[in-house]
Coordinates of C-alpha atoms in Angstrom, one line a residue:
Chain A
M1 CA -42.2 -113.7 -13.4
P2 CA -40.6 -112.8 -11.7
W3 CA -40.4 -109.9 -8.5
Y4 CA -38.1 -106.9 -10.4
L5 CA -40.8 -107.9 -13.6
Y6 CA -43.5 -107.3 -11.4
I7 CA -42.7 -104.6 -9.8
A8 CA -41.6 -102.2 -12.4
L9 CA -45.0 -103.0 -14.4
R10 CA -46.5 -102.1 -11.1
H11 CA -45.0 -98.9 -10.0
L12 CA -45.5 -98.0 -14.3
F13 CA -49.2 -99.3 -14.4
P14 CA -50.8 -99.7 -10.8
Q15 CA -54.1 -100.7 -10.5
G16 CA -56.8 -99.3 -9.2
K17 CA -55.2 -95.7 -9.0
R18 CA -54.4 -93.2 -11.5
F19 CA -51.9 -93.6 -14.9
P20 CA -49.0 -92.2 -13.3
V21 CA -48.0 -89.3 -14.5
Y22 CA -44.3 -89.7 -14.4
T23 CA -45.6 -92.6 -17.1
L24 CA -47.6 -90.3 -19.3
M25 CA -44.7 -88.4 -19.6
S26 CA -42.1 -90.8 -20.1
V27 CA -44.3 -92.5 -22.9
T28 CA -45.4 -90.1 -24.5
G29 CA -41.6 -88.6 -25.6
V30 CA -40.8 -92.1 -26.9
V31 CA -45.2 -92.0 -28.8
L32 CA -44.0 -88.4 -30.5
G33 CA -41.1 -88.9 -31.8
E34 CA -41.6 -92.6 -32.5
A35 CA -44.8 -91.5 -34.7
V36 CA -43.0 -88.3 -36.2
L37 CA -39.6 -91.0 -37.4
M38 CA -42.7 -93.0 -38.8
V39 CA -43.9 -90.8 -41.1
V40 CA -41.8 -88.9 -41.8
I41 CA -39.2 -92.2 -43.5
S42 CA -42.3 -93.0 -44.9
V43 CA -42.7 -90.2 -47.0
F44 CA -39.8 -90.1 -47.8
N45 CA -40.4 -93.6 -48.8
G46 CA -43.4 -93.0 -50.3
F47 CA -41.2 -90.0 -52.6
G48 CA -38.4 -92.2 -53.5
H49 CA -40.6 -95.3 -55.0
E50 CA -43.2 -92.8 -56.9
I51 CA -40.3 -91.1 -58.3
R52 CA -38.2 -94.1 -59.5
T53 CA -42.5 -95.2 -61.0
R54 CA -42.5 -92.0 -62.6
I55 CA -38.9 -93.2 -64.2
A56 CA -39.2 -96.2 -64.7
D57 CA -42.2 -95.7 -66.8
T58 CA -40.5 -92.9 -68.6
Y59 CA -37.4 -94.3 -69.5
G60 CA -37.9 -98.4 -68.8
D61 CA -36.1 -100.6 -66.0
L62 CA -33.3 -100.6 -68.6
R63 CA -32.6 -100.2 -72.1
I64 CA -30.9 -102.5 -74.7
V65 CA -28.3 -100.8 -76.5
T66 CA -25.3 -101.6 -79.0
G67 CA -24.1 -97.7 -79.6
D68 CA -25.2 -97.9 -82.7
L69 CA -28.3 -97.7 -84.8
I70 CA -30.1 -101.3 -83.7
Y71 CA -32.3 -102.8 -87.4
N72 CA -33.5 -106.0 -86.3
T73 CA -35.7 -104.7 -83.0
E74 CA -38.7 -107.6 -83.8
D75 CA -35.6 -110.3 -83.2
L76 CA -34.3 -109.0 -80.1
S77 CA -37.0 -107.7 -78.5
E78 CA -38.9 -111.3 -79.5
R79 CA -35.3 -113.0 -77.4
L80 CA -35.7 -110.3 -74.8
K81 CA -39.7 -110.7 -74.2
S82 CA -38.4 -115.0 -73.9
M83 CA -37.1 -114.4 -70.7
E84 CA -39.1 -115.1 -67.6
S85 CA -37.3 -111.3 -65.7
V86 CA -38.7 -109.6 -68.8
E87 CA -41.9 -108.2 -68.7
S88 CA -42.9 -105.7 -72.1
A89 CA -39.5 -104.9 -74.3
V90 CA -40.8 -102.3 -77.0
P91 CA -38.1 -100.4 -79.0
Y92 CA -37.3 -96.8 -78.7
A93 CA -35.2 -93.9 -80.5
H94 CA -34.0 -90.9 -78.6
G95 CA -32.6 -87.5 -79.7
L96 CA -33.1 -83.7 -79.8
V97 CA -35.4 -81.6 -81.6
M98 CA -35.8 -78.1 -81.8
L99 CA -39.7 -76.6 -81.3
L100 CA -40.5 -73.4 -82.7
H101 CA -44.2 -72.4 -81.5
K102 CA -45.1 -68.6 -82.6
N103 CA -41.8 -66.8 -82.8
K104 CA -40.6 -68.8 -79.8
P105 CA -37.6 -71.9 -79.9
L106 CA -37.1 -75.0 -77.7
A107 CA -34.7 -77.8 -77.9
P108 CA -36.8 -80.2 -75.5
M109 CA -34.8 -83.7 -75.7
V110 CA -37.5 -86.4 -78.1
E111 CA -38.6 -89.5 -77.9
G112 CA -40.3 -92.6 -80.5
I113 CA -42.7 -94.5 -78.7
D114 CA -43.6 -97.9 -80.1
V115 CA -47.3 -97.7 -80.8
R116 CA -48.6 -101.2 -80.9
S117 CA -47.2 -101.6 -77.5
D118 CA -50.9 -101.3 -75.1
E119 CA -49.1 -101.2 -72.3
E120 CA -46.2 -97.9 -73.6
L121 CA -49.7 -96.2 -74.5
G122 CA -51.1 -97.0 -71.4
K123 CA -48.3 -95.7 -69.3
Y124 CA -48.5 -91.5 -71.6
E125 CA -52.8 -92.1 -70.7
E126 CA -52.2 -92.2 -66.8
Y127 CA -50.0 -88.9 -67.4
L128 CA -52.6 -87.4 -69.6
L129 CA -53.0 -84.0 -67.9
A130 CA -55.0 -82.8 -71.4
G131 CA -55.4 -84.3 -75.2
N132 CA -56.3 -87.8 -76.0
M133 CA -53.9 -90.8 -76.0
D134 CA -56.5 -91.8 -79.6
D135 CA -55.5 -88.7 -81.3
F136 CA -51.6 -89.5 -80.5
D137 CA -50.5 -91.6 -85.0
D138 CA -47.3 -90.1 -86.6
D139 CA -48.4 -86.7 -87.5
S140 CA -49.4 -85.7 -83.9
I141 CA -46.6 -85.1 -80.0
L142 CA -47.0 -85.4 -77.0
V143 CA -45.2 -82.9 -74.8
S144 CA -44.3 -81.9 -71.7
S145 CA -46.3 -79.7 -68.8
G146 CA -42.9 -77.8 -68.6
L147 CA -42.7 -77.3 -72.2
A148 CA -46.6 -76.5 -73.1
D149 CA -46.6 -73.9 -70.4
Q150 CA -43.4 -71.8 -71.8
L151 CA -44.3 -72.5 -75.1
Q152 CA -47.8 -71.9 -75.0
L153 CA -49.1 -75.0 -76.4
Y154 CA -52.4 -76.8 -76.4
V155 CA -53.6 -80.5 -77.7
G156 CA -55.0 -79.2 -81.4
G157 CA -52.4 -77.0 -82.0
E158 CA -49.8 -76.7 -84.3
V159 CA -45.3 -76.4 -83.6
E160 CA -43.8 -76.7 -86.3
M161 CA -40.7 -79.7 -85.9
Y162 CA -36.2 -79.5 -86.5
T163 CA -34.4 -81.8 -86.4
P164 CA -31.0 -82.0 -86.4
L165 CA -30.1 -84.0 -90.0
M166 CA -32.3 -80.9 -91.3
M167 CA -29.7 -78.2 -89.9
L168 CA -27.2 -80.7 -91.0
K169 CA -28.8 -81.1 -94.3
L170 CA -28.5 -76.8 -94.6
L171 CA -24.9 -77.0 -93.7
E172 CA -24.6 -79.2 -97.6
S173 CA -26.4 -77.4 -99.6
D174 CA -24.0 -74.1 -98.8
G175 CA -27.7 -72.6 -97.9
K176 CA -29.3 -73.8 -101.9
D177 CA -31.1 -75.1 -99.6
M178 CA -35.2 -73.9 -98.3
L179 CA -35.1 -75.1 -94.3
L180 CA -38.3 -77.0 -94.0
P181 CA -39.5 -77.6 -90.8
R182 CA -42.1 -80.8 -90.1
S183 CA -45.6 -79.1 -88.6
V184 CA -47.2 -81.8 -85.8
R185 CA -50.0 -81.6 -84.0
V186 CA -50.3 -81.1 -80.2
A187 CA -51.8 -84.9 -79.8
G188 CA -51.8 -83.9 -75.6
I189 CA -49.9 -82.3 -72.4
F190 CA -48.4 -85.0 -70.4
Q191 CA -47.1 -84.6 -66.2
T192 CA -45.5 -87.4 -65.2
G193 CA -43.5 -85.5 -61.8
W194 CA -41.2 -86.0 -62.8
Q195 CA -39.5 -82.6 -63.1
R196 CA -36.6 -83.6 -65.8
A197 CA -39.1 -84.9 -68.0
D198 CA -42.2 -82.5 -67.2
E199 CA -39.8 -79.8 -68.4
N200 CA -39.1 -80.5 -71.4
T201 CA -40.0 -83.5 -73.5
V202 CA -41.8 -84.9 -76.1
I203 CA -43.0 -88.2 -77.1
C204 CA -43.4 -88.6 -80.6
T205 CA -44.6 -92.3 -82.6
L206 CA -41.3 -94.6 -83.0
R207 CA -42.6 -93.8 -86.8
L208 CA -41.9 -90.7 -86.4
M209 CA -39.2 -90.3 -85.1
Q210 CA -37.1 -92.2 -87.9
D211 CA -38.2 -90.1 -90.3
L212 CA -37.5 -87.3 -88.6
Y213 CA -33.6 -88.9 -88.5
N214 CA -34.1 -91.1 -91.5
L215 CA -33.6 -94.4 -89.2
G216 CA -35.0 -96.2 -91.8
E217 CA -36.6 -99.7 -90.1
G218 CA -34.3 -98.6 -86.6
A219 CA -34.1 -97.9 -83.8
H220 CA -31.5 -96.2 -81.1
G221 CA -32.8 -99.8 -78.8
V222 CA -34.6 -101.3 -76.5
R223 CA -36.7 -100.0 -73.1
V224 CA -37.5 -103.0 -71.1
E225 CA -39.7 -103.5 -68.5
L226 CA -38.8 -105.8 -66.3
N227 CA -41.4 -108.7 -63.2
E228 CA -42.0 -107.5 -60.1
G229 CA -39.8 -109.2 -58.1
Y230 CA -36.2 -108.1 -59.7
E231 CA -34.1 -106.6 -58.8
I232 CA -32.4 -103.9 -62.0
E233 CA -28.7 -104.6 -60.9
P234 CA -28.1 -107.4 -60.5
E235 CA -31.3 -108.0 -64.5
S236 CA -29.0 -105.6 -66.0
R237 CA -25.8 -107.8 -65.8
S238 CA -27.7 -110.8 -66.3
I239 CA -29.7 -109.5 -69.7
S240 CA -25.9 -108.2 -71.2
D241 CA -24.9 -112.0 -70.4
A242 CA -27.3 -113.8 -72.1
L243 CA -27.6 -111.4 -74.7
G244 CA -24.0 -111.2 -75.4
R245 CA -21.9 -108.6 -77.4
P246 CA -22.6 -105.9 -79.2
F247 CA -25.7 -105.7 -76.6
F248 CA -24.8 -104.4 -73.3
A249 CA -27.9 -103.2 -70.6
R250 CA -28.2 -99.5 -69.6
T251 CA -29.4 -99.1 -66.3
W252 CA -32.2 -95.9 -65.4
M253 CA -30.4 -96.0 -61.9
D254 CA -26.9 -95.3 -64.8
T255 CA -28.3 -91.8 -65.9
H256 CA -30.4 -90.6 -63.7
G257 CA -29.2 -92.7 -60.4
D258 CA -27.9 -88.8 -59.0
F259 CA -31.9 -88.0 -58.2
L260 CA -33.0 -90.9 -56.2
S261 CA -29.6 -90.9 -54.2
V262 CA -30.4 -87.1 -53.4
V263 CA -34.2 -88.1 -51.5
Q264 CA -31.8 -91.1 -50.4
L265 CA -29.9 -88.3 -49.0
E266 CA -33.1 -86.7 -48.0
K267 CA -34.2 -89.5 -46.2
R268 CA -31.1 -90.1 -44.1
M269 CA -30.1 -86.7 -42.5
M270 CA -33.7 -86.3 -41.4
F271 CA -33.6 -89.6 -39.7
F272 CA -30.9 -88.6 -38.1
L273 CA -32.7 -85.4 -37.3
L274 CA -35.6 -86.3 -36.2
F275 CA -33.8 -89.3 -34.4
I276 CA -33.4 -86.7 -31.9
I277 CA -36.7 -86.7 -30.6
V278 CA -36.4 -89.8 -29.7
I279 CA -32.9 -88.9 -27.7
V280 CA -35.1 -86.4 -26.3
A281 CA -37.5 -88.8 -25.3
S282 CA -35.3 -90.4 -23.5
F283 CA -33.4 -88.3 -21.7
S284 CA -37.1 -87.2 -20.4
I285 CA -37.1 -90.7 -18.9
M286 CA -34.5 -90.8 -17.5
S287 CA -35.2 -87.3 -15.6
S288 CA -38.5 -89.3 -14.6
L289 CA -36.4 -92.3 -13.5
L290 CA -34.0 -90.6 -11.4
I291 CA -37.1 -88.7 -9.5
F292 CA -39.0 -91.9 -8.9
V293 CA -35.4 -93.5 -8.1
I294 CA -35.7 -90.5 -4.5
R295 CA -39.5 -91.1 -4.5
K296 CA -39.0 -95.0 -3.8
T297 CA -35.6 -94.9 -2.3
R298 CA -37.4 -96.2 1.5
E299 CA -38.9 -98.6 -1.3
I300 CA -35.4 -99.8 -2.4
G301 CA -34.3 -99.9 1.6
L302 CA -36.5 -102.2 2.3
F303 CA -36.4 -105.2 -0.8
A304 CA -33.4 -105.3 1.0
A305 CA -34.5 -105.5 3.1
M306 CA -36.4 -108.9 2.5
G307 CA -33.4 -110.1 0.3
A308 CA -33.1 -108.7 -3.2
T309 CA -29.5 -108.3 -4.3
P310 CA -28.7 -105.2 -7.0
R311 CA -28.4 -105.8 -9.1
Q312 CA -31.5 -107.1 -9.1
V313 CA -32.5 -103.7 -7.9
A314 CA -31.4 -101.8 -10.7
A315 CA -33.4 -104.8 -12.6
C316 CA -36.4 -103.6 -11.7
F317 CA -35.9 -100.1 -13.2
C318 CA -33.8 -100.7 -16.2
Y319 CA -37.2 -102.6 -16.7
Q320 CA -38.7 -99.5 -16.0
G321 CA -37.5 -97.8 -19.2
L322 CA -37.5 -100.9 -21.5
F323 CA -41.8 -101.0 -20.6
I324 CA -41.9 -97.3 -21.2
G325 CA -39.8 -97.9 -24.5
I326 CA -42.3 -100.6 -25.7
T327 CA -45.3 -98.9 -24.3
G328 CA -44.4 -95.9 -26.0
T329 CA -43.4 -97.9 -29.4
I330 CA -47.2 -99.3 -29.8
F331 CA -48.7 -96.3 -29.0
G332 CA -46.8 -94.5 -31.6
M333 CA -46.3 -96.8 -34.0
G334 CA -50.6 -96.8 -33.6
L335 CA -50.4 -92.8 -34.5
G336 CA -48.0 -93.2 -36.8
F337 CA -50.8 -96.1 -39.1
T338 CA -52.3 -93.4 -38.1
L339 CA -51.2 -89.9 -39.3
I340 CA -49.9 -91.7 -42.3
H341 CA -53.1 -93.2 -43.3
F342 CA -55.1 -90.1 -42.9
R343 CA -52.2 -88.1 -44.4
N344 CA -53.7 -86.5 -46.4
H345 CA -56.6 -85.5 -45.1
I346 CA -54.2 -84.2 -42.5
T347 CA -52.3 -82.4 -45.4
S348 CA -55.4 -81.2 -47.7
T349 CA -56.7 -79.6 -44.3
I350 CA -53.7 -77.9 -43.5
S351 CA -53.4 -76.4 -46.8
R352 CA -56.5 -75.3 -46.6
I353 CA -56.6 -72.7 -43.1
L354 CA -52.5 -71.5 -45.4
G355 CA -54.8 -71.0 -47.9
V356 CA -52.0 -72.6 -49.9
A357 CA -54.5 -75.5 -52.1
D358 CA -52.6 -78.0 -54.3
S359 CA -49.0 -76.6 -53.5
M360 CA -47.5 -79.8 -53.9
N361 CA -49.0 -81.2 -57.5
Q362 CA -47.5 -77.5 -57.8
I363 CA -44.1 -78.3 -56.4
Y364 CA -43.3 -81.5 -56.7
G365 CA -45.7 -82.6 -59.7
F366 CA -47.8 -85.0 -56.8
S367 CA -52.0 -84.4 -56.1
Y368 CA -51.0 -86.2 -53.0
L369 CA -48.4 -86.6 -50.4
P370 CA -46.8 -90.4 -50.8
A371 CA -46.3 -92.7 -48.2
R372 CA -44.9 -95.6 -48.5
V373 CA -44.9 -98.1 -45.4
E374 CA -41.4 -100.9 -45.6
M375 CA -41.0 -103.1 -42.6
A376 CA -37.7 -103.1 -42.2
D377 CA -37.6 -99.0 -41.8
M378 CA -40.8 -99.5 -39.3
I379 CA -38.9 -102.3 -37.3
G380 CA -35.7 -100.7 -37.3
I381 CA -37.3 -97.6 -35.6
A382 CA -39.3 -99.2 -33.2
L383 CA -35.9 -101.5 -31.8
L384 CA -33.6 -98.5 -31.3
S385 CA -36.6 -96.6 -29.7
I386 CA -37.6 -99.6 -28.0
L387 CA -33.4 -99.7 -27.0
V388 CA -33.2 -95.9 -26.0
A389 CA -35.3 -95.6 -23.7
T390 CA -33.6 -98.9 -22.1
L391 CA -30.2 -97.3 -21.9
A392 CA -31.8 -94.7 -20.3
G393 CA -33.0 -96.5 -17.8
L394 CA -29.7 -98.0 -16.7
I395 CA -27.8 -94.4 -15.0
P396 CA -31.3 -94.7 -12.5
A397 CA -30.8 -98.8 -12.5
Y398 CA -27.2 -98.6 -11.7
K399 CA -27.6 -95.8 -8.7
A400 CA -30.5 -97.8 -7.7
S401 CA -28.7 -100.7 -7.2
R402 CA -25.1 -98.5 -5.1
L403 CA -27.8 -97.0 -2.6
D404 CA -27.5 -98.3 1.0
P405 CA -29.7 -100.3 2.4
V406 CA -29.5 -98.1 5.6
E407 CA -30.2 -95.6 5.0
A408 CA -32.5 -95.9 1.9
L409 CA -34.3 -96.9 5.3
R410 CA -33.8 -94.2 6.8
S411 CA -34.9 -91.7 3.8
E412 CA -37.3 -89.3 4.6
Chain B
M1 CA -27.8 -127.1 21.8
S2 CA -28.6 -126.1 19.2
E3 CA -26.6 -124.2 16.8
P4 CA -27.1 -119.9 17.2
L5 CA -29.4 -118.6 14.2
I6 CA -27.2 -115.2 14.0
E7 CA -24.9 -114.8 17.1
A8 CA -23.0 -111.1 17.2
R9 CA -19.4 -111.5 18.9
E10 CA -17.7 -107.8 20.5
V11 CA -19.4 -106.8 17.4
S12 CA -18.6 -102.2 17.2
R13 CA -19.7 -99.3 15.2
Q14 CA -19.1 -96.0 15.3
F15 CA -19.8 -92.7 13.2
E16 CA -17.6 -89.6 11.6
S17 CA -20.7 -86.6 12.8
V18 CA -19.0 -82.9 12.2
E19 CA -18.6 -83.7 16.3
G20 CA -16.3 -85.8 15.5
S21 CA -16.7 -89.7 16.2
I22 CA -19.2 -90.9 17.6
K23 CA -19.3 -94.4 19.0
V24 CA -22.8 -95.9 18.7
L25 CA -22.0 -99.8 19.7
Q26 CA -19.3 -100.7 21.5
G27 CA -18.2 -105.0 21.9
V28 CA -21.7 -106.2 21.6
D29 CA -22.2 -109.4 22.0
L30 CA -25.4 -111.3 21.5
C31 CA -26.8 -114.5 20.3
I32 CA -30.2 -115.6 18.8
N33 CA -30.9 -119.2 19.0
P34 CA -34.4 -120.5 17.2
G35 CA -37.2 -120.4 18.8
N36 CA -36.5 -117.6 20.9
T37 CA -38.2 -114.2 21.8
I38 CA -35.0 -111.5 22.9
S39 CA -36.4 -107.8 23.1
I40 CA -34.0 -104.7 23.0
Q41 CA -34.6 -101.9 24.8
G42 CA -32.3 -98.4 25.0
E43 CA -33.2 -94.7 24.9
S44 CA -33.9 -93.2 21.4
G45 CA -30.5 -92.7 19.0
S46 CA -28.7 -95.6 21.5
G47 CA -28.1 -98.1 19.2
K48 CA -30.9 -100.6 18.7
S49 CA -31.6 -100.1 15.2
T50 CA -28.6 -99.8 14.0
L51 CA -27.6 -103.1 15.9
L52 CA -30.4 -105.0 14.2
N53 CA -29.6 -103.7 11.0
I54 CA -26.2 -105.4 11.7
L55 CA -27.8 -108.4 12.9
A56 CA -29.6 -108.5 9.5
G57 CA -26.5 -108.1 7.6
L58 CA -27.5 -104.7 6.5
D59 CA -25.4 -103.0 8.4
R60 CA -21.4 -103.6 9.0
P61 CA -19.3 -103.6 12.5
D62 CA -16.3 -101.9 12.3
G63 CA -15.2 -104.4 15.0
G64 CA -16.4 -107.7 15.9
S65 CA -18.0 -110.2 13.8
V66 CA -21.8 -111.9 12.9
V67 CA -22.1 -114.8 12.1
W68 CA -24.5 -117.1 10.3
G69 CA -25.0 -120.0 11.5
S70 CA -21.9 -120.9 10.7
S71 CA -20.7 -117.9 8.1
D72 CA -18.6 -114.7 9.2
I73 CA -20.9 -112.2 6.5
A74 CA -17.8 -110.2 6.9
N75 CA -16.6 -113.2 4.7
Q76 CA -20.2 -112.3 2.4
S77 CA -20.1 -110.2 -0.8
S78 CA -23.8 -107.7 -0.7
S79 CA -25.8 -110.6 -3.2
K80 CA -25.0 -113.8 -1.1
L81 CA -25.6 -111.9 1.3
A82 CA -29.2 -111.3 0.1
R83 CA -30.1 -114.2 -1.0
I84 CA -29.3 -115.6 2.6
R85 CA -30.8 -112.9 4.2
A86 CA -33.9 -113.5 2.0
S87 CA -34.9 -116.9 3.7
L88 CA -32.9 -116.7 7.7
I89 CA -34.4 -113.9 7.9
G90 CA -37.5 -111.1 7.8
M91 CA -37.6 -107.5 9.5
V92 CA -40.5 -106.0 10.1
F93 CA -40.7 -101.5 10.9
Q94 CA -41.9 -98.8 13.0
S95 CA -43.0 -97.7 10.1
Y96 CA -44.4 -100.1 8.0
Y97 CA -43.1 -99.1 4.5
L98 CA -45.6 -101.2 2.2
V99 CA -45.2 -100.4 -1.1
P100 CA -48.3 -97.6 -2.3
E101 CA -48.9 -99.4 -5.3
L102 CA -49.5 -103.3 -4.7
R103 CA -53.1 -104.8 -2.8
A104 CA -52.8 -106.1 0.5
L105 CA -52.6 -109.4 -0.9
E106 CA -49.8 -108.3 -3.2
N107 CA -47.0 -107.0 -0.4
V108 CA -47.3 -110.3 0.9
M109 CA -46.7 -111.8 -2.0
L110 CA -43.5 -110.0 -2.9
G111 CA -41.8 -111.3 0.0
G112 CA -42.7 -114.9 -1.4
R113 CA -41.2 -113.9 -4.6
I114 CA -38.3 -111.4 -3.6
S115 CA -37.0 -114.5 -1.2
G116 CA -37.9 -117.0 -4.5
M117 CA -40.9 -118.5 -2.1
N118 CA -43.2 -119.1 -5.7
T119 CA -44.5 -122.6 -4.0
D120 CA -48.2 -121.8 -3.3
L121 CA -47.7 -118.6 -2.6
K122 CA -51.0 -117.3 -3.0
E123 CA -53.0 -119.6 -0.9
R124 CA -49.9 -119.1 1.5
S125 CA -50.3 -115.6 1.6
K126 CA -54.1 -116.1 1.3
A127 CA -53.7 -117.3 4.7
L128 CA -50.9 -115.5 6.5
L129 CA -53.5 -112.5 6.4
E130 CA -56.5 -114.8 7.6
K131 CA -54.3 -115.6 10.0
V132 CA -53.4 -111.8 11.2
G133 CA -57.0 -111.3 11.1
L134 CA -57.2 -109.3 7.9
G135 CA -58.9 -111.5 5.3
E136 CA -61.6 -109.4 4.1
R137 CA -59.2 -106.6 3.6
M138 CA -56.6 -108.7 1.3
A139 CA -58.1 -106.3 -1.3
S140 CA -57.3 -103.6 -0.7
L141 CA -54.8 -101.4 -0.9
P142 CA -51.7 -99.6 1.5
A143 CA -53.4 -96.4 1.6
T144 CA -57.1 -97.2 2.7
L145 CA -56.1 -99.3 5.8
S146 CA -55.3 -98.4 8.9
G147 CA -51.9 -98.2 11.0
G148 CA -52.7 -101.6 13.1
E149 CA -53.8 -102.4 9.6
R150 CA -51.3 -102.1 8.2
Q151 CA -48.1 -103.3 10.1
R152 CA -50.5 -106.7 10.1
V153 CA -50.3 -107.5 6.7
A154 CA -45.7 -105.6 7.2
I155 CA -45.7 -108.7 9.5
A156 CA -47.5 -111.1 7.4
R157 CA -44.9 -109.5 3.9
A158 CA -42.2 -110.3 6.7
L159 CA -43.2 -114.4 7.8
I160 CA -44.6 -115.2 4.4
S161 CA -40.6 -116.5 3.4
E162 CA -40.8 -118.8 6.6
P163 CA -37.2 -117.2 7.8
K164 CA -35.5 -117.7 11.0
V165 CA -35.4 -114.4 12.8
L166 CA -37.5 -112.0 12.8
L167 CA -36.1 -108.9 13.7
A168 CA -39.5 -105.9 15.0
D169 CA -37.6 -102.0 14.9
E170 CA -41.1 -100.7 17.0
P171 CA -43.8 -102.1 15.1
T172 CA -46.1 -101.0 17.5
G173 CA -43.9 -97.5 17.2
N174 CA -46.7 -96.2 15.3
L175 CA -49.9 -98.1 16.8
D176 CA -52.1 -96.8 20.1
E177 CA -52.3 -98.8 22.9
A178 CA -54.6 -100.8 22.5
T179 CA -53.5 -101.7 18.9
G180 CA -50.4 -102.3 19.6
D181 CA -51.5 -105.1 22.1
S182 CA -53.0 -106.5 19.5
V183 CA -50.7 -106.9 16.7
M184 CA -47.8 -107.5 19.8
G185 CA -50.4 -110.7 21.0
M186 CA -49.7 -111.6 17.6
L187 CA -47.0 -111.2 16.5
Q188 CA -45.3 -113.6 19.7
A189 CA -48.2 -115.9 19.1
L190 CA -47.4 -116.2 14.8
C191 CA -43.4 -116.6 15.9
V192 CA -44.2 -119.5 18.5
D193 CA -46.3 -121.7 16.0
A194 CA -43.8 -120.6 13.4
N195 CA -41.1 -121.4 15.8
V196 CA -39.6 -118.1 14.7
A197 CA -36.8 -116.3 17.3
L198 CA -37.9 -112.8 17.5
V199 CA -35.7 -110.0 18.5
L200 CA -38.4 -107.2 19.7
V201 CA -36.5 -103.6 19.7
T202 CA -39.0 -101.3 22.2
H203 CA -39.4 -98.7 24.3
N204 CA -42.7 -100.9 25.2
T205 CA -41.6 -102.6 29.2
N206 CA -44.2 -104.8 29.5
Y207 CA -43.7 -105.8 26.0
A208 CA -39.7 -106.5 26.5
A209 CA -41.2 -108.5 29.4
R210 CA -42.3 -110.8 27.5
M211 CA -39.6 -112.2 25.5
D212 CA -37.8 -115.1 26.9
S213 CA -34.7 -112.7 27.0
A214 CA -34.6 -108.9 27.9
W215 CA -31.6 -106.7 27.1
I216 CA -30.3 -102.9 27.3
L217 CA -28.6 -100.5 25.1
R218 CA -26.7 -98.0 27.2
Q219 CA -24.7 -95.7 25.3
G220 CA -23.8 -98.5 23.0
V221 CA -23.1 -101.1 25.6
L222 CA -25.6 -103.7 25.4
E223 CA -26.2 -105.2 29.3
K224 CA -29.0 -107.6 30.5
G225 CA -31.9 -106.4 31.5
S226 CA -33.7 -107.5 34.2

């Protein structure tokens, strides 16, 4: 081991002596910066992942459409399922309805799902707050939590449903026909955690939707779930190419990408804002090392007298910055992973103390704080922290290398 | 006769102060041959330490030249000088200058590490510490050693890189008489054993008298002593 590396280590971590305060303070700064960055970025990743999962669950990874009704959905679904990347493909129909309950009208989006698909039913069962999927049939609907709140709907209750087609018929009959709504039962209330879906959505069976919209055996498209490991954008292009015209694939990113972009933007902004902690820590390292250079002036003179080159003296202090960065990063990662692991205990304790329990669920629709550790982010944070700490050692190192050995040896 | 290890020719050095320039060294000539022992005496502030620093290449003269072997140090970069110094010169100071974070053995080994003499470094360092009578204190930190013991460690550290010249700047200045005598005796014996030239700056006439040649610095001028 080169002597300057050895001395750098022994200055920072001397044997048989107490841990130097300056080392402790410098390392602590990096530890805190690293840990906070890790936790915040992981939580943002977790939010992004959860939202992406919930959007994909309600929207599907891809939707195959033609711009018109599709009648041969069975054939299309089979063709899609035969593709390696496709996990499931089920027909759907969607539109707008008006719900009337206790004289209060609301116009939510409605999605007709294929109840023959266990996967489709399983997905919504996961998000049910009340009710049972076994009760979900062609005469019932699932309503989102926001809609249930606004219309005061409850499981087992009846609600009147009007479609634009009914309005059209009324207009065509010049008011001679009576407008008879379709009475449906509320089979369940769901909450996905994706605010847009939870505010104003009704789920019904595809058969009911075909009936309401007079679609016959047709559907508006086929919803596709991809197998794990397939990227949505490139896969949508290859599926579109494979199916050929008039089919084309739309991804949820085309319609809801803006929401995720906001999460991504927030993540980046938080990274830069919180990275300031690491930069502040680097100034702490720099000032500590500068004081250390002054304290060790005579020693630096001694090194020169023993034959050390100015570059070796500089390396000695530069390596101290590097070692502070590495040590801080290791402990910071340990603290960060610990905080991420116990994040829900920590947030629930804080909520209990502040008396704001369940705020996470109320605001974000999550009963827990999501977090997702992505290795690329963690490696990036670690490397940046080490780099900044090393750079913080450069000025003290330069100052040490510029010391006049004679003056250094004379210093008190 | 063999080539001098270090030769100072007409060396002069002056420092600027608020009272004007102070001529610390004026036309100093000194030749250090292999195995020679030389003493330099003089009053405080007479320029003894400045002369040692110039001989060691830590300071540059304003006039004249210092030649190590056959090369004038004025023509060398500070990095090159440092590398040559590491193998040519060992230095011992009045205040020991041990690294407080390192144990006695590690302090000695540091001298070898810096000069790049890493072969059998630990064994050689241990042997040298045994020689200076500190076989039992190798694992001690400098703070737990007495002044005499610290200076012995400093001497061992200076000699571990097997220098050809040892420049000792008042090595007994901080020691009581008995300890000083013991350290001085040991230093001289080690230099004779290893055929290392010794330049001793001292106020002690007895120590100066033991050297092959004695010099006195008076008002910047180096004169032959008695």
